[in-house]
mmCIF file of C-alpha atoms in Angstrom:
data_model
loop_
_atom_site.group_PDB
_atom_site.id
_atom_site.type_symbol
_atom_site.label_atom_id
_atom_site.label_comp_id
_atom_site.label_asym_id
_atom_site.label_seq_id
_atom_site.Cartn_x
_atom_site.Cartn_y
_atom_site.Cartn_z
ATOM 1 C CA MET A 1 134.212 53.465 12.413
ATOM 2 C CA SER A 2 134.368 50.250 13.146
ATOM 3 C CA ARG A 3 131.687 49.332 10.712
ATOM 4 C CA GLN A 4 134.168 50.424 7.738
ATOM 5 C CA SER A 5 136.857 48.451 9.422
ATOM 6 C CA ASN A 6 134.729 45.680 8.830
ATOM 7 C CA ARG A 7 134.151 46.461 5.595
ATOM 8 C CA THR A 8 137.311 46.198 4.279
ATOM 9 C CA THR A 9 138.495 43.051 5.867
ATOM 10 C CA ASP A 10 135.197 41.283 4.896
ATOM 11 C CA SER A 11 136.109 42.445 1.437
ATOM 12 C CA LYS A 12 139.423 41.132 1.564
ATOM 13 C CA LYS A 13 138.192 38.164 2.915
ATOM 14 C CA MET A 14 135.298 37.881 0.410
ATOM 15 C CA ASN A 15 137.909 37.990 -2.132
ATOM 16 C CA SER A 16 139.820 34.927 -0.429
ATOM 17 C CA GLU A 17 136.851 33.386 -0.395
ATOM 18 C CA LEU A 18 135.694 33.992 -4.117
ATOM 19 C CA PHE A 19 139.000 31.929 -4.856
ATOM 20 C CA THR A 20 138.819 29.315 -2.694
ATOM 21 C CA LEU A 21 135.039 28.858 -3.718
ATOM 22 C CA THR A 22 136.142 29.112 -7.452
ATOM 23 C CA TYR A 23 138.889 26.442 -7.339
ATOM 24 C CA GLY A 24 136.403 24.080 -5.505
ATOM 25 C CA ALA A 25 134.361 24.264 -8.426
ATOM 26 C CA LEU A 26 136.807 24.277 -10.811
ATOM 27 C CA VAL A 27 138.064 20.733 -9.095
ATOM 28 C CA THR A 28 134.504 19.258 -8.945
ATOM 29 C CA GLN A 29 134.096 20.103 -12.631
ATOM 30 C CA LEU A 30 137.550 18.334 -13.281
ATOM 31 C CA CYS A 31 136.418 15.252 -11.280
ATOM 32 C CA LYS A 32 133.693 15.319 -13.221
ATOM 33 C CA ASP A 33 135.229 15.232 -16.345
ATOM 34 C CA TYR A 34 138.077 12.678 -15.683
ATOM 35 C CA GLU A 35 137.594 9.344 -14.724
ATOM 36 C CA ASN A 36 140.526 8.951 -11.693
ATOM 37 C CA ASP A 37 142.148 11.011 -9.658
ATOM 38 C CA GLU A 38 145.349 10.642 -11.423
ATOM 39 C CA GLU A 39 144.228 12.269 -14.569
ATOM 40 C CA VAL A 40 142.880 15.186 -12.082
ATOM 41 C CA ASN A 41 146.085 15.548 -10.503
ATOM 42 C CA LYS A 42 147.676 15.911 -13.545
ATOM 43 C CA GLN A 43 145.460 18.242 -15.427
ATOM 44 C CA LEU A 44 146.137 20.657 -11.719
ATOM 45 C CA ASP A 45 149.307 20.696 -12.424
ATOM 46 C CA LYS A 46 148.613 21.490 -15.850
ATOM 47 C CA MET A 47 146.880 24.392 -15.374
ATOM 48 C CA GLY A 48 148.685 25.580 -12.488
ATOM 49 C CA TYR A 49 151.765 25.689 -15.133
ATOM 50 C CA ASN A 50 150.237 27.469 -17.326
ATOM 51 C CA ILE A 51 148.861 30.077 -14.580
ATOM 52 C CA GLY A 52 152.420 30.211 -13.073
ATOM 53 C CA VAL A 53 154.389 31.063 -16.577
ATOM 54 C CA ARG A 54 151.879 34.539 -16.460
ATOM 55 C CA LEU A 55 152.148 35.156 -13.034
ATOM 56 C CA ILE A 56 155.741 35.442 -12.582
ATOM 57 C CA GLU A 57 155.396 38.554 -14.614
ATOM 58 C CA ASP A 58 152.879 39.621 -12.455
ATOM 59 C CA PHE A 59 154.842 39.213 -9.583
ATOM 60 C CA LEU A 60 158.446 40.373 -10.349
ATOM 61 C CA ALA A 61 155.980 43.877 -11.973
ATOM 62 C CA ARG A 62 154.316 44.453 -8.255
ATOM 63 C CA SER A 63 157.193 43.335 -6.586
ATOM 64 C CA SER A 64 160.028 44.801 -7.546
ATOM 65 C CA ILE A 65 162.343 41.910 -6.391
ATOM 66 C CA GLY A 66 165.493 41.337 -8.106
ATOM 67 C CA ARG A 67 167.143 38.396 -9.028
ATOM 68 C CA CYS A 68 168.044 36.208 -6.278
ATOM 69 C CA GLN A 69 171.280 35.037 -5.354
ATOM 70 C CA ASP A 70 170.577 31.564 -4.655
ATOM 71 C CA PHE A 71 168.002 29.350 -3.757
ATOM 72 C CA ARG A 72 167.821 30.550 0.187
ATOM 73 C CA GLU A 73 166.575 33.547 -1.466
ATOM 74 C CA THR A 74 164.202 31.930 -3.703
ATOM 75 C CA ALA A 75 162.720 30.084 -0.898
ATOM 76 C CA ASP A 76 162.540 33.254 1.104
ATOM 77 C CA VAL A 77 160.788 34.939 -1.690
ATOM 78 C CA ILE A 78 158.072 32.426 -2.380
ATOM 79 C CA ALA A 79 157.405 32.493 1.228
ATOM 80 C CA LYS A 80 157.016 36.082 2.313
ATOM 81 C CA VAL A 81 156.401 37.610 -0.653
ATOM 82 C CA ALA A 82 154.607 35.456 -3.082
ATOM 83 C CA PHE A 83 152.283 33.552 -0.721
ATOM 84 C CA LYS A 84 151.313 36.482 1.221
ATOM 85 C CA MET A 85 150.709 38.372 -1.838
ATOM 86 C CA TYR A 86 148.637 36.430 -3.528
ATOM 87 C CA LEU A 87 146.949 33.624 -0.994
ATOM 88 C CA GLY A 88 147.508 36.173 1.977
ATOM 89 C CA VAL A 89 149.081 33.264 4.274
ATOM 90 C CA THR A 90 153.059 32.991 4.849
ATOM 91 C CA PRO A 91 154.394 29.520 4.699
ATOM 92 C CA SER A 92 157.343 28.826 7.152
ATOM 93 C CA VAL A 93 160.354 27.175 5.113
ATOM 94 C CA THR A 94 162.279 24.860 6.986
ATOM 95 C CA ASN A 95 163.679 20.723 6.392
ATOM 96 C CA TRP A 96 166.492 21.982 4.072
ATOM 97 C CA SER A 97 168.429 19.051 2.497
ATOM 98 C CA PRO A 98 172.075 19.114 3.586
ATOM 99 C CA ALA A 99 173.260 19.877 0.026
ATOM 100 C CA GLY A 100 170.711 23.107 0.269
ATOM 101 C CA ASP A 101 168.679 22.209 -3.293
ATOM 102 C CA GLU A 102 165.743 21.152 -1.503
ATOM 103 C CA PHE A 103 163.126 22.408 1.130
ATOM 104 C CA SER A 104 159.689 22.396 2.596
ATOM 105 C CA LEU A 105 156.834 25.093 2.848
ATOM 106 C CA ILE A 106 154.763 24.314 5.205
ATOM 107 C CA LEU A 107 151.377 26.205 5.432
ATOM 108 C CA GLU A 108 149.018 25.924 8.818
ATOM 109 C CA ASN A 109 146.567 26.631 7.000
ATOM 110 C CA ASN A 110 145.927 26.365 3.411
ATOM 111 C CA PRO A 111 142.847 28.590 2.017
ATOM 112 C CA LEU A 112 142.232 26.311 -0.979
ATOM 113 C CA VAL A 113 140.814 23.846 1.296
ATOM 114 C CA ASP A 114 138.546 26.063 3.423
ATOM 115 C CA PHE A 115 135.174 24.363 3.284
ATOM 116 C CA VAL A 116 136.200 21.193 1.861
ATOM 117 C CA GLU A 117 136.383 17.720 2.623
ATOM 118 C CA LEU A 118 137.606 15.007 1.029
ATOM 119 C CA PRO A 119 135.105 12.369 0.263
ATOM 120 C CA ASP A 120 136.096 8.419 0.164
ATOM 121 C CA ASN A 121 136.437 7.677 -3.327
ATOM 122 C CA HIS A 122 138.702 10.460 -3.864
ATOM 123 C CA SER A 123 141.833 9.382 -1.680
ATOM 124 C CA THR A 124 144.471 10.002 -3.899
ATOM 125 C CA LEU A 125 143.153 13.196 -5.172
ATOM 126 C CA VAL A 126 145.832 16.032 -4.733
ATOM 127 C CA TYR A 127 143.536 18.764 -4.643
ATOM 128 C CA SER A 128 145.722 21.601 -4.385
ATOM 129 C CA ASN A 129 147.812 20.920 -7.089
ATOM 130 C CA LEU A 130 147.534 23.817 -8.857
ATOM 131 C CA LEU A 131 149.939 25.049 -6.476
ATOM 132 C CA CYS A 132 152.554 22.787 -7.509
ATOM 133 C CA GLY A 133 152.072 23.486 -10.821
ATOM 134 C CA VAL A 134 152.197 27.067 -10.452
ATOM 135 C CA LEU A 135 155.763 27.142 -8.431
ATOM 136 C CA ARG A 136 156.818 25.165 -11.546
ATOM 137 C CA GLY A 137 155.700 27.095 -14.095
ATOM 138 C CA ALA A 138 156.509 30.574 -12.128
ATOM 139 C CA LEU A 139 160.418 29.313 -11.545
ATOM 140 C CA GLU A 140 160.939 27.575 -15.260
ATOM 141 C CA MET A 141 160.313 31.675 -16.181
ATOM 142 C CA VAL A 142 163.694 32.474 -14.434
ATOM 143 C CA GLN A 143 165.518 29.868 -15.226
ATOM 144 C CA MET A 144 165.177 27.375 -12.346
ATOM 145 C CA ALA A 145 163.815 23.768 -13.051
ATOM 146 C CA VAL A 146 162.302 22.348 -10.120
ATOM 147 C CA ASP A 147 160.148 19.683 -8.785
ATOM 148 C CA VAL A 148 157.427 20.364 -6.622
ATOM 149 C CA ARG A 149 154.954 18.002 -4.831
ATOM 150 C CA PHE A 150 153.307 17.841 -1.590
ATOM 151 C CA ALA A 151 154.372 15.793 1.004
ATOM 152 C CA GLN A 152 151.566 16.377 3.505
ATOM 153 C CA ASP A 153 148.155 17.152 3.118
ATOM 154 C CA THR A 154 145.690 18.146 5.802
ATOM 155 C CA LEU A 155 142.731 17.199 3.584
ATOM 156 C CA ARG A 156 144.332 13.632 3.643
ATOM 157 C CA GLY A 157 144.609 13.630 7.639
ATOM 158 C CA ASP A 158 147.538 15.190 8.096
ATOM 159 C CA ASN A 159 148.329 18.363 10.422
ATOM 160 C CA VAL A 160 149.519 20.527 8.099
ATOM 161 C CA THR A 161 150.385 20.985 4.376
ATOM 162 C CA GLU A 162 153.574 20.401 3.270
ATOM 163 C CA ILE A 163 154.966 21.308 -0.092
ATOM 164 C CA ARG A 164 158.652 19.838 -1.016
ATOM 165 C CA MET A 165 160.777 21.919 -3.693
ATOM 166 C CA LYS A 166 163.698 20.355 -5.208
ATOM 167 C CA PHE A 167 165.881 22.127 -7.180
ATOM 168 C CA ILE A 168 167.111 20.598 -10.003
ATOM 169 C CA LYS A 169 168.825 22.761 -12.826
ATOM 170 C CA ARG A 170 169.489 25.801 -13.598
ATOM 171 C CA ILE A 171 167.877 26.272 -17.310
ATOM 172 C CA GLU A 172 170.295 27.868 -20.005
ATOM 173 C CA GLU A 173 168.665 30.778 -21.739
ATOM 174 C CA ASN A 174 167.873 30.054 -25.099
ATOM 175 C CA LEU A 175 168.624 32.958 -27.637
ATOM 176 C CA PRO A 176 166.501 33.092 -30.633
ATOM 177 C CA ALA A 177 168.859 32.328 -33.323
ATOM 178 C CA GLY A 178 169.965 33.742 -36.606
ATOM 179 C CA ASP A 179 167.425 36.762 -37.899
ATOM 180 C CA GLU A 180 168.405 38.718 -34.899
ATOM 181 C CA MET B 1 151.960 53.456 -4.398
ATOM 182 C CA SER B 2 153.402 49.558 -3.170
ATOM 183 C CA VAL B 3 150.070 49.115 -1.078
ATOM 184 C CA PHE B 4 147.447 49.714 -3.464
ATOM 185 C CA ARG B 5 148.982 47.122 -5.624
ATOM 186 C CA ASN B 6 149.247 45.020 -3.099
ATOM 187 C CA ASN B 7 145.695 44.988 -2.242
ATOM 188 C CA MET B 8 145.044 44.064 -6.143
ATOM 189 C CA ALA B 9 147.352 40.824 -5.688
ATOM 190 C CA ASP B 10 144.802 39.054 -4.604
ATOM 191 C CA GLU B 11 142.178 39.968 -7.083
ATOM 192 C CA ALA B 12 145.010 38.913 -9.685
ATOM 193 C CA ALA B 13 144.942 35.547 -7.685
ATOM 194 C CA PHE B 14 141.113 35.171 -8.800
ATOM 195 C CA GLN B 15 141.515 36.531 -12.172
ATOM 196 C CA PHE B 16 144.736 34.236 -13.003
ATOM 197 C CA LEU B 17 142.462 31.673 -12.224
ATOM 198 C CA HIS B 18 139.357 32.784 -13.949
ATOM 199 C CA ASN B 19 141.457 33.104 -17.265
ATOM 200 C CA GLU B 20 142.463 29.366 -16.940
ATOM 201 C CA VAL B 21 139.406 27.764 -16.261
ATOM 202 C CA ILE B 22 138.151 29.461 -19.094
ATOM 203 C CA GLN B 23 140.730 27.947 -21.033
ATOM 204 C CA TYR B 24 140.258 24.625 -20.060
ATOM 205 C CA ILE B 25 136.785 24.455 -20.550
ATOM 206 C CA TYR B 26 137.045 25.791 -24.022
ATOM 207 C CA LYS B 27 140.480 23.953 -25.049
ATOM 208 C CA SER B 28 139.062 20.882 -26.387
ATOM 209 C CA ALA B 29 136.973 23.479 -28.856
ATOM 210 C CA GLU B 30 135.387 22.656 -31.570
ATOM 211 C CA SER B 31 134.006 25.496 -32.664
ATOM 212 C CA GLY B 32 130.462 25.343 -33.517
ATOM 213 C CA GLU B 33 127.694 26.850 -32.342
ATOM 214 C CA THR B 34 126.836 24.048 -29.813
ATOM 215 C CA GLU B 35 129.891 23.454 -28.392
ATOM 216 C CA ASN B 36 130.262 27.231 -27.662
ATOM 217 C CA GLY B 37 126.896 27.184 -25.895
ATOM 218 C CA ARG B 38 127.474 24.098 -23.884
ATOM 219 C CA HIS B 39 131.100 25.893 -22.388
ATOM 220 C CA ILE B 40 129.142 28.927 -21.973
ATOM 221 C CA ALA B 41 126.915 27.189 -19.789
ATOM 222 C CA LYS B 42 129.456 24.596 -17.844
ATOM 223 C CA LEU B 43 131.168 28.130 -17.031
ATOM 224 C CA GLU B 44 127.647 29.689 -15.913
ATOM 225 C CA ASN B 45 126.685 26.642 -13.624
ATOM 226 C CA MET B 46 130.221 26.777 -11.828
ATOM 227 C CA GLY B 47 129.890 30.557 -11.398
ATOM 228 C CA PHE B 48 126.487 29.972 -10.048
ATOM 229 C CA ARG B 49 127.193 27.156 -7.486
ATOM 230 C CA VAL B 50 129.940 29.930 -6.035
ATOM 231 C CA GLY B 51 127.441 32.804 -6.019
ATOM 232 C CA GLN B 52 125.326 30.553 -4.489
ATOM 233 C CA GLY B 53 128.177 29.963 -1.726
ATOM 234 C CA LEU B 54 129.611 33.319 -1.293
ATOM 235 C CA ILE B 55 126.201 34.652 -0.825
ATOM 236 C CA GLU B 56 125.703 32.667 2.074
ATOM 237 C CA ARG B 57 128.966 33.578 3.774
ATOM 238 C CA LEU B 58 128.059 37.134 2.812
ATOM 239 C CA THR B 59 124.592 37.621 4.424
ATOM 240 C CA LYS B 60 125.088 35.639 7.241
ATOM 241 C CA ASP B 61 124.696 38.412 9.672
ATOM 242 C CA THR B 62 122.532 40.590 7.359
ATOM 243 C CA ALA B 63 119.030 41.478 8.313
ATOM 244 C CA ARG B 64 115.873 40.056 6.101
ATOM 245 C CA PHE B 65 115.302 41.888 2.762
ATOM 246 C CA LYS B 66 112.174 44.129 2.899
ATOM 247 C CA ASP B 67 111.193 43.475 -1.230
ATOM 248 C CA GLU B 68 112.698 42.764 -4.077
ATOM 249 C CA LEU B 69 114.291 45.920 -4.759
ATOM 250 C CA ASP B 70 116.219 45.526 -1.879
ATOM 251 C CA ILE B 71 117.979 42.266 -2.759
ATOM 252 C CA MET B 72 118.530 44.081 -6.081
ATOM 253 C CA LYS B 73 120.102 47.051 -4.148
ATOM 254 C CA PHE B 74 122.128 44.945 -2.146
ATOM 255 C CA VAL B 75 123.055 42.648 -4.902
ATOM 256 C CA CYS B 76 124.309 46.018 -6.715
ATOM 257 C CA LYS B 77 126.188 47.380 -3.486
ATOM 258 C CA ASP B 78 127.385 44.970 -1.363
ATOM 259 C CA PHE B 79 127.597 42.110 -3.040
ATOM 260 C CA TRP B 80 129.037 43.788 -6.532
ATOM 261 C CA THR B 81 132.077 45.214 -4.028
ATOM 262 C CA CYS B 82 132.549 42.515 -2.309
ATOM 263 C CA VAL B 83 133.372 40.309 -5.580
ATOM 264 C CA PHE B 84 134.443 43.181 -8.460
ATOM 265 C CA LYS B 85 135.725 45.927 -5.631
ATOM 266 C CA LYS B 86 133.352 48.050 -7.025
ATOM 267 C CA GLN B 87 129.604 49.112 -6.829
ATOM 268 C CA ILE B 88 127.734 49.105 -10.050
ATOM 269 C CA ASP B 89 127.465 52.231 -11.809
ATOM 270 C CA ASN B 90 123.873 52.258 -12.818
ATOM 271 C CA LEU B 91 120.580 50.490 -11.960
ATOM 272 C CA ARG B 92 117.250 50.885 -14.195
ATOM 273 C CA THR B 93 114.249 48.260 -13.668
ATOM 274 C CA ASN B 94 110.931 48.523 -15.727
ATOM 275 C CA HIS B 95 110.016 47.529 -12.178
ATOM 276 C CA GLN B 96 108.198 44.545 -13.584
ATOM 277 C CA GLY B 97 110.815 42.278 -12.841
ATOM 278 C CA ILE B 98 113.441 42.923 -15.434
ATOM 279 C CA TYR B 99 116.568 45.186 -14.248
ATOM 280 C CA VAL B 100 119.477 46.152 -15.809
ATOM 281 C CA LEU B 101 123.027 46.541 -14.068
ATOM 282 C CA GLN B 102 125.478 48.787 -15.461
ATOM 283 C CA ASP B 103 129.414 48.574 -14.726
ATOM 284 C CA ASN B 104 131.315 50.988 -16.709
ATOM 285 C CA LYS B 105 134.699 49.645 -15.517
ATOM 286 C CA PHE B 106 133.946 45.609 -15.350
ATOM 287 C CA ARG B 107 137.305 44.342 -13.983
ATOM 288 C CA LEU B 108 137.288 40.749 -15.205
ATOM 289 C CA LEU B 109 137.250 42.676 -18.602
ATOM 290 C CA SER B 110 139.586 45.073 -18.069
ATOM 291 C CA GLN B 111 142.734 43.320 -19.088
ATOM 292 C CA LEU B 112 141.761 42.708 -22.460
ATOM 293 C CA SER B 113 142.560 45.210 -24.476
ATOM 294 C CA ALA B 114 139.935 47.259 -26.022
ATOM 295 C CA GLY B 115 138.775 47.592 -29.110
ATOM 296 C CA LYS B 116 136.434 45.046 -31.406
ATOM 297 C CA GLN B 117 138.494 42.166 -32.055
ATOM 298 C CA TYR B 118 137.714 40.739 -28.174
ATOM 299 C CA LEU B 119 133.803 41.507 -28.698
ATOM 300 C CA GLU B 120 133.474 37.645 -29.815
ATOM 301 C CA HIS B 121 135.556 36.661 -26.877
ATOM 302 C CA ALA B 122 133.793 38.545 -24.623
ATOM 303 C CA PRO B 123 130.511 36.126 -23.106
ATOM 304 C CA LYS B 124 133.477 33.782 -21.851
ATOM 305 C CA TYR B 125 134.205 36.299 -20.030
ATOM 306 C CA LEU B 126 131.122 37.316 -18.418
ATOM 307 C CA SER B 127 129.712 33.682 -17.960
ATOM 308 C CA PHE B 128 131.128 32.899 -15.093
ATOM 309 C CA SER B 129 129.685 36.409 -13.295
ATOM 310 C CA CYS B 130 126.714 36.223 -14.573
ATOM 311 C CA GLY B 131 126.778 32.123 -12.935
ATOM 312 C CA LEU B 132 127.588 34.113 -9.878
ATOM 313 C CA VAL B 133 124.894 37.084 -9.767
ATOM 314 C CA ARG B 134 122.133 34.282 -10.719
ATOM 315 C CA GLY B 135 123.447 31.793 -7.944
ATOM 316 C CA ALA B 136 123.620 35.061 -5.326
ATOM 317 C CA LEU B 137 120.123 36.130 -6.313
ATOM 318 C CA SER B 138 119.085 31.701 -5.964
ATOM 319 C CA SER B 139 120.197 31.596 -2.475
ATOM 320 C CA LEU B 140 118.434 34.758 -1.512
ATOM 321 C CA GLY B 141 115.129 33.271 -3.008
ATOM 322 C CA VAL B 142 115.064 35.376 -6.523
ATOM 323 C CA LYS B 143 114.658 32.961 -9.391
ATOM 324 C CA SER B 144 116.158 34.640 -12.913
ATOM 325 C CA ILE B 145 117.465 34.576 -15.646
ATOM 326 C CA VAL B 146 121.271 36.691 -15.653
ATOM 327 C CA THR B 147 123.167 37.619 -19.310
ATOM 328 C CA ALA B 148 125.107 40.255 -19.851
ATOM 329 C CA GLU B 149 126.349 42.584 -22.374
ATOM 330 C CA VAL B 150 129.146 44.418 -23.372
ATOM 331 C CA SER B 151 128.873 47.624 -25.317
ATOM 332 C CA ILE B 152 131.932 49.612 -26.498
ATOM 333 C CA MET B 153 131.214 53.397 -25.303
ATOM 334 C CA PRO B 154 132.797 56.494 -27.062
ATOM 335 C CA ALA B 155 135.568 57.419 -25.600
ATOM 336 C CA CYS B 156 136.753 54.113 -25.202
ATOM 337 C CA LYS B 157 134.933 53.113 -21.980
ATOM 338 C CA THR B 158 133.347 49.526 -22.201
ATOM 339 C CA SER B 159 130.094 49.160 -20.592
ATOM 340 C CA ARG B 160 129.129 45.781 -19.235
ATOM 341 C CA GLU B 161 125.130 45.414 -18.330
ATOM 342 C CA VAL B 162 123.745 42.946 -17.109
ATOM 343 C CA LEU B 163 120.348 42.001 -17.454
ATOM 344 C CA ILE B 164 118.234 40.432 -14.916
ATOM 345 C CA LYS B 165 114.716 39.062 -15.499
ATOM 346 C CA LYS B 166 113.047 37.305 -12.984
ATOM 347 C CA SER B 167 111.384 33.583 -13.953
ATOM 348 C CA ASN B 168 109.058 32.308 -12.175
#
């Protein structure tokens, strides 16, 4: 009986380990392909963006969440639904700016960095930068332009991982011109 | 219904990542044969390292394997289930170092629409997984060559065969 349940939790864990190890292999490959960390960071952001613009549809289909009323609601959905769904962790939402247009996602424990150590010659690498791209791409598809960056990173010695998200503006829907 | 869907979301995360990795490797695509081969090799090698790592985690507390067939069965059942959420549908062997694993509903291909047009792209989507299997076997002490083949069977089922050849 307990062996059964070990299997299912193992299998979920395994899946996240598959993801984590694959991500590690990707970053390793990028470090080989590009000369410096800045380029790798950019590439990770770009790939993340590509994933984000597709992931949003998958997310909306799975979660049946309606339009968010404001940025606060968006933050909650990102933390409590999206992160939980795809990465199995729930960051906390804190450090709201007085204007309500900027907040932090705090991750006690970032699944992407299990088993990872940054070597000294890669001190400016933002290892999990893919996540920034994903968030940016996904939100762009729901008409929000945001700026996403890592404020703290456990791989670089901080206690927690902090992602800072800032609302820039609402994107106007561009209706196709002409024929239709 | 929603619980079932949620369970597959973590799989989706890997699939998105996997697809993006393939796009990245192929983006500087000159479409010559040699270039294609190099890209496939890169993907396969990535899979290899991931497979090695995964199997170490998976077999931490497992008892020793009796023999090669035992190892293959482990790959077909436990490893395949952990990675692809299902067991292999069919395992055949000639008892002389060649094993054919058949998966009738390979998950990483399920997003590509059925039909002939994707067939030429299928190898891209299979290389990483071949590497995964080769890496897993390597950590278990078995040197191998792993290749995969996709065939479309009647009634629109795709079948993916993985051929594992022991190499010395």
